[in-house]
Amino acid sequence: AVVSTQSTGMRIISKPPYRVSESGWGEFEIMIKVFFQDPAEKPVTFYHLLKLFPNETVTVKDKTLISEQYDEIIFTDPTSIMYPLLVNARPMDPNLSQHHRNFDELERKSFTSIIEARRKIKTEIADLSSRLKNQREYHHALKQEVKELEENNKT
């Protein structure tokens, strides 16, 4: 059931499929709060930057903008009610779990970008360290030269 309150724009979806279809244009952050059937489990809040126009993270398919984000909930200490629900979870309907973005590929590209960024940073640190060492040596040489000139001027 979707409950729409005009003033807050809040949508409450209590059964699958957990989707919202709206019309509009813009870019804003939406808050998604997940409540569990076990009231002892604390709700989890996600934030999603929703962009209602095509770009590198938003795709268009059949005149529909698709803005997907991959998140995981990790239960480190589930309650006694929640544990069997997690362990014995039914497989999702494959039609509901199909994504338009390839999150495995996105993860691989992100990992590659991080490795490349680390390599560049390491190279830049080495270059800056070398330049700093040279400047310190130059500074030391200038100090020595000044000291020698001062001693020569005293005599």
PDB file of C-alpha atoms in Angstrom:
ATOM      1  CA  ALA A   1       0.000   0.000   0.000  1.00  0.00           C
ATOM      2  CA  VAL A   2       1.292   3.434  -0.870  1.00  0.00           C
ATOM      3  CA  VAL A   3       0.176   6.239   1.386  1.00  0.00           C
ATOM      4  CA  SER A   4       0.848   9.684   0.014  1.00  0.00           C
ATOM      5  CA  THR A   5       0.748  12.777   2.161  1.00  0.00           C
ATOM      6  CA  GLN A   6       0.939  15.851  -0.023  1.00  0.00           C
ATOM      7  CA  SER A   7       2.719  17.983   2.580  1.00  0.00           C
ATOM      8  CA  THR A   8       5.653  15.658   3.392  1.00  0.00           C
ATOM      9  CA  GLY A   9       5.932  13.570   0.221  1.00  0.00           C
ATOM     10  CA  MET A  10       6.241  10.463   2.381  1.00  0.00           C
ATOM     11  CA  ARG A  11       5.492   7.085   0.832  1.00  0.00           C
ATOM     12  CA  ILE A  12       4.937   4.000   2.984  1.00  0.00           C
ATOM     13  CA  ILE A  13       5.334   0.705   1.158  1.00  0.00           C
ATOM     14  CA  SER A  14       4.633  -2.314   3.338  1.00  0.00           C
ATOM     15  CA  LYS A  15       4.672  -5.212   0.863  1.00  0.00           C
ATOM     16  CA  PRO A  16       6.570  -6.239  -2.297  1.00  0.00           C
ATOM     17  CA  PRO A  17       7.356  -4.972  -4.808  1.00  0.00           C
ATOM     18  CA  TYR A  18       9.092  -2.165  -2.913  1.00  0.00           C
ATOM     19  CA  ARG A  19       8.994   0.377  -5.718  1.00  0.00           C
ATOM     20  CA  VAL A  20       7.839   3.944  -6.132  1.00  0.00           C
ATOM     21  CA  SER A  21       6.763   5.396  -9.482  1.00  0.00           C
ATOM     22  CA  GLU A  22       6.380   9.153  -9.690  1.00  0.00           C
ATOM     23  CA  SER A  23       6.646  11.910 -12.282  1.00  0.00           C
ATOM     24  CA  GLY A  24       8.837  14.975 -11.938  1.00  0.00           C
ATOM     25  CA  TRP A  25      12.216  16.534 -12.575  1.00  0.00           C
ATOM     26  CA  GLY A  26      15.061  17.470 -10.268  1.00  0.00           C
ATOM     27  CA  GLU A  27      17.718  16.131  -7.957  1.00  0.00           C
ATOM     28  CA  PHE A  28      17.355  15.539  -4.238  1.00  0.00           C
ATOM     29  CA  GLU A  29      18.293  13.176  -1.471  1.00  0.00           C
ATOM     30  CA  ILE A  30      15.646  10.747  -0.314  1.00  0.00           C
ATOM     31  CA  MET A  31      15.651   8.927   2.994  1.00  0.00           C
ATOM     32  CA  ILE A  32      14.675   5.263   3.026  1.00  0.00           C
ATOM     33  CA  LYS A  33      13.890   3.814   6.428  1.00  0.00           C
ATOM     34  CA  VAL A  34      13.526   0.028   6.704  1.00  0.00           C
ATOM     35  CA  PHE A  35      11.483  -1.316   9.609  1.00  0.00           C
ATOM     36  CA  PHE A  36      11.631  -5.002  10.484  1.00  0.00           C
ATOM     37  CA  GLN A  37       8.817  -7.283  11.625  1.00  0.00           C
ATOM     38  CA  ASP A  38      10.741  -7.888  14.854  1.00  0.00           C
ATOM     39  CA  PRO A  39      10.274  -4.665  16.861  1.00  0.00           C
ATOM     40  CA  ALA A  40      13.489  -5.436  18.794  1.00  0.00           C
ATOM     41  CA  GLU A  41      15.511  -4.911  15.582  1.00  0.00           C
ATOM     42  CA  LYS A  42      16.356  -1.250  15.118  1.00  0.00           C
ATOM     43  CA  PRO A  43      15.216   0.326  11.842  1.00  0.00           C
ATOM     44  CA  VAL A  44      17.905   0.975   9.229  1.00  0.00           C
ATOM     45  CA  THR A  45      18.096   4.268   7.359  1.00  0.00           C
ATOM     46  CA  PHE A  46      19.562   4.653   3.862  1.00  0.00           C
ATOM     47  CA  TYR A  47      20.025   7.815   1.839  1.00  0.00           C
ATOM     48  CA  HIS A  48      19.823   7.835  -1.943  1.00  0.00           C
ATOM     49  CA  LEU A  49      20.639  10.786  -4.183  1.00  0.00           C
ATOM     50  CA  LEU A  50      17.743  10.687  -6.626  1.00  0.00           C
ATOM     51  CA  LYS A  51      18.398  12.315  -9.988  1.00  0.00           C
ATOM     52  CA  LEU A  52      15.403  12.655 -12.242  1.00  0.00           C
ATOM     53  CA  PHE A  53      17.413  13.255 -15.409  1.00  0.00           C
ATOM     54  CA  PRO A  54      19.827  11.022 -17.344  1.00  0.00           C
ATOM     55  CA  ASN A  55      23.536  11.083 -16.427  1.00  0.00           C
ATOM     56  CA  GLU A  56      26.336   8.580 -15.726  1.00  0.00           C
ATOM     57  CA  THR A  57      24.425   6.988 -12.798  1.00  0.00           C
ATOM     58  CA  VAL A  58      20.900   7.271 -14.174  1.00  0.00           C
ATOM     59  CA  THR A  59      19.863   5.254 -17.212  1.00  0.00           C
ATOM     60  CA  VAL A  60      16.862   5.601 -19.499  1.00  0.00           C
ATOM     61  CA  LYS A  61      14.904   2.549 -20.628  1.00  0.00           C
ATOM     62  CA  ASP A  62      11.576   2.787 -22.449  1.00  0.00           C
ATOM     63  CA  LYS A  63      11.222   6.488 -21.495  1.00  0.00           C
ATOM     64  CA  THR A  64      11.741   5.570 -17.814  1.00  0.00           C
ATOM     65  CA  LEU A  65      14.625   6.920 -15.739  1.00  0.00           C
ATOM     66  CA  ILE A  66      16.244   4.259 -13.584  1.00  0.00           C
ATOM     67  CA  SER A  67      18.282   5.342 -10.557  1.00  0.00           C
ATOM     68  CA  GLU A  68      19.653   2.295  -8.735  1.00  0.00           C
ATOM     69  CA  GLN A  69      21.950   2.016  -5.745  1.00  0.00           C
ATOM     70  CA  TYR A  70      23.323  -1.131  -4.155  1.00  0.00           C
ATOM     71  CA  ASP A  71      23.279  -1.355  -0.358  1.00  0.00           C
ATOM     72  CA  GLU A  72      23.655  -4.266   2.034  1.00  0.00           C
ATOM     73  CA  ILE A  73      22.379  -4.696   5.551  1.00  0.00           C
ATOM     74  CA  ILE A  74      24.717  -6.764   7.701  1.00  0.00           C
ATOM     75  CA  PHE A  75      23.232  -8.177  10.868  1.00  0.00           C
ATOM     76  CA  THR A  76      26.081  -8.652  13.347  1.00  0.00           C
ATOM     77  CA  ASP A  77      23.900  -9.742  16.249  1.00  0.00           C
ATOM     78  CA  PRO A  78      20.363 -10.521  15.035  1.00  0.00           C
ATOM     79  CA  THR A  79      17.647 -11.125  17.587  1.00  0.00           C
ATOM     80  CA  SER A  80      16.358 -14.647  18.242  1.00  0.00           C
ATOM     81  CA  ILE A  81      13.277 -13.842  16.145  1.00  0.00           C
ATOM     82  CA  MET A  82      15.266 -12.331  13.271  1.00  0.00           C
ATOM     83  CA  TYR A  83      18.008 -14.988  13.021  1.00  0.00           C
ATOM     84  CA  PRO A  84      15.824 -17.835  11.625  1.00  0.00           C
ATOM     85  CA  LEU A  85      14.167 -15.400   9.212  1.00  0.00           C
ATOM     86  CA  LEU A  86      17.585 -14.433   7.828  1.00  0.00           C
ATOM     87  CA  VAL A  87      18.928 -17.985   7.658  1.00  0.00           C
ATOM     88  CA  ASN A  88      15.784 -19.437   6.070  1.00  0.00           C
ATOM     89  CA  ALA A  89      14.959 -16.525   3.774  1.00  0.00           C
ATOM     90  CA  ARG A  90      13.006 -17.396   0.626  1.00  0.00           C
ATOM     91  CA  PRO A  91      14.728 -16.622  -2.655  1.00  0.00           C
ATOM     92  CA  MET A  92      13.522 -13.383  -4.205  1.00  0.00           C
ATOM     93  CA  ASP A  93      11.408 -13.370  -7.318  1.00  0.00           C
ATOM     94  CA  PRO A  94      14.038 -12.994 -10.096  1.00  0.00           C
ATOM     95  CA  ASN A  95      11.811 -10.451 -11.843  1.00  0.00           C
ATOM     96  CA  LEU A  96      11.983  -8.223  -8.773  1.00  0.00           C
ATOM     97  CA  SER A  97      15.736  -8.554  -8.278  1.00  0.00           C
ATOM     98  CA  GLN A  98      16.903  -7.766 -11.817  1.00  0.00           C
ATOM     99  CA  HIS A  99      19.041  -4.647 -11.962  1.00  0.00           C
ATOM    100  CA  HIS A 100      19.631  -2.331 -14.859  1.00  0.00           C
ATOM    101  CA  ARG A 101      23.150  -1.556 -13.649  1.00  0.00           C
ATOM    102  CA  ASN A 102      25.837  -4.207 -13.429  1.00  0.00           C
ATOM    103  CA  PHE A 103      26.922  -3.742  -9.815  1.00  0.00           C
ATOM    104  CA  ASP A 104      29.686  -6.362 -10.112  1.00  0.00           C
ATOM    105  CA  GLU A 105      31.202  -4.398 -12.989  1.00  0.00           C
ATOM    106  CA  LEU A 106      30.728  -1.140 -11.072  1.00  0.00           C
ATOM    107  CA  GLU A 107      32.530  -2.672  -8.067  1.00  0.00           C
ATOM    108  CA  ARG A 108      35.387  -3.875 -10.307  1.00  0.00           C
ATOM    109  CA  LYS A 109      35.747  -0.435 -11.918  1.00  0.00           C
ATOM    110  CA  SER A 110      35.661   1.270  -8.512  1.00  0.00           C
ATOM    111  CA  PHE A 111      38.321  -1.095  -7.189  1.00  0.00           C
ATOM    112  CA  THR A 112      40.506  -0.477 -10.257  1.00  0.00           C
ATOM    113  CA  SER A 113      40.079   3.291  -9.801  1.00  0.00           C
ATOM    114  CA  ILE A 114      41.104   3.042  -6.151  1.00  0.00           C
ATOM    115  CA  ILE A 115      44.211   1.005  -7.042  1.00  0.00           C
ATOM    116  CA  GLU A 116      45.165   3.549  -9.737  1.00  0.00           C
ATOM    117  CA  ALA A 117      44.561   6.483  -7.368  1.00  0.00           C
ATOM    118  CA  ARG A 118      46.759   4.853  -4.715  1.00  0.00           C
ATOM    119  CA  ARG A 119      49.501   4.330  -7.309  1.00  0.00           C
ATOM    120  CA  LYS A 120      49.331   7.988  -8.373  1.00  0.00           C
ATOM    121  CA  ILE A 121      49.365   9.176  -4.763  1.00  0.00           C
ATOM    122  CA  LYS A 122      52.357   6.944  -3.963  1.00  0.00           C
ATOM    123  CA  THR A 123      54.230   8.343  -6.989  1.00  0.00           C
ATOM    124  CA  GLU A 124      53.346  11.911  -6.038  1.00  0.00           C
ATOM    125  CA  ILE A 125      54.451  11.360  -2.421  1.00  0.00           C
ATOM    126  CA  ALA A 126      57.781   9.946  -3.649  1.00  0.00           C
ATOM    127  CA  ASP A 127      58.239  12.937  -5.982  1.00  0.00           C
ATOM    128  CA  LEU A 128      57.370  15.453  -3.260  1.00  0.00           C
ATOM    129  CA  SER A 129      59.640  13.671  -0.758  1.00  0.00           C
ATOM    130  CA  SER A 130      62.513  13.863  -3.235  1.00  0.00           C
ATOM    131  CA  ARG A 131      61.847  17.555  -3.885  1.00  0.00           C
ATOM    132  CA  LEU A 132      61.674  18.220  -0.133  1.00  0.00           C
ATOM    133  CA  LYS A 133      64.988  16.414   0.414  1.00  0.00           C
ATOM    134  CA  ASN A 134      66.613  18.481  -2.363  1.00  0.00           C
ATOM    135  CA  GLN A 135      65.244  21.723  -0.896  1.00  0.00           C
ATOM    136  CA  ARG A 136      66.509  20.807   2.575  1.00  0.00           C
ATOM    137  CA  GLU A 137      69.966  20.062   1.142  1.00  0.00           C
ATOM    138  CA  TYR A 138      69.902  23.365  -0.759  1.00  0.00           C
ATOM    139  CA  HIS A 139      68.782  25.204   2.381  1.00  0.00           C
ATOM    140  CA  HIS A 140      71.573  23.570   4.390  1.00  0.00           C
ATOM    141  CA  ALA A 141      74.142  24.521   1.699  1.00  0.00           C
ATOM    142  CA  LEU A 142      72.920  28.143   1.733  1.00  0.00           C
ATOM    143  CA  LYS A 143      73.173  28.261   5.525  1.00  0.00           C
ATOM    144  CA  GLN A 144      76.738  26.944   5.300  1.00  0.00           C
ATOM    145  CA  GLU A 145      77.585  29.544   2.661  1.00  0.00           C
ATOM    146  CA  VAL A 146      76.114  32.343   4.791  1.00  0.00           C
ATOM    147  CA  LYS A 147      78.079  31.085   7.813  1.00  0.00           C
ATOM    148  CA  GLU A 148      81.313  31.019   5.804  1.00  0.00           C
ATOM    149  CA  LEU A 149      80.680  34.534   4.426  1.00  0.00           C
ATOM    150  CA  GLU A 150      79.990  35.845   7.918  1.00  0.00           C
ATOM    151  CA  GLU A 151      83.234  34.260   9.197  1.00  0.00           C
ATOM    152  CA  ASN A 152      85.183  35.706   6.253  1.00  0.00           C
ATOM    153  CA  ASN A 153      83.733  39.179   6.898  1.00  0.00           C
ATOM    154  CA  LYS A 154      84.879  39.012  10.560  1.00  0.00           C
ATOM    155  CA  THR A 155      88.482  38.555   9.559  1.00  0.00           C
TER     156      THR A 155
END
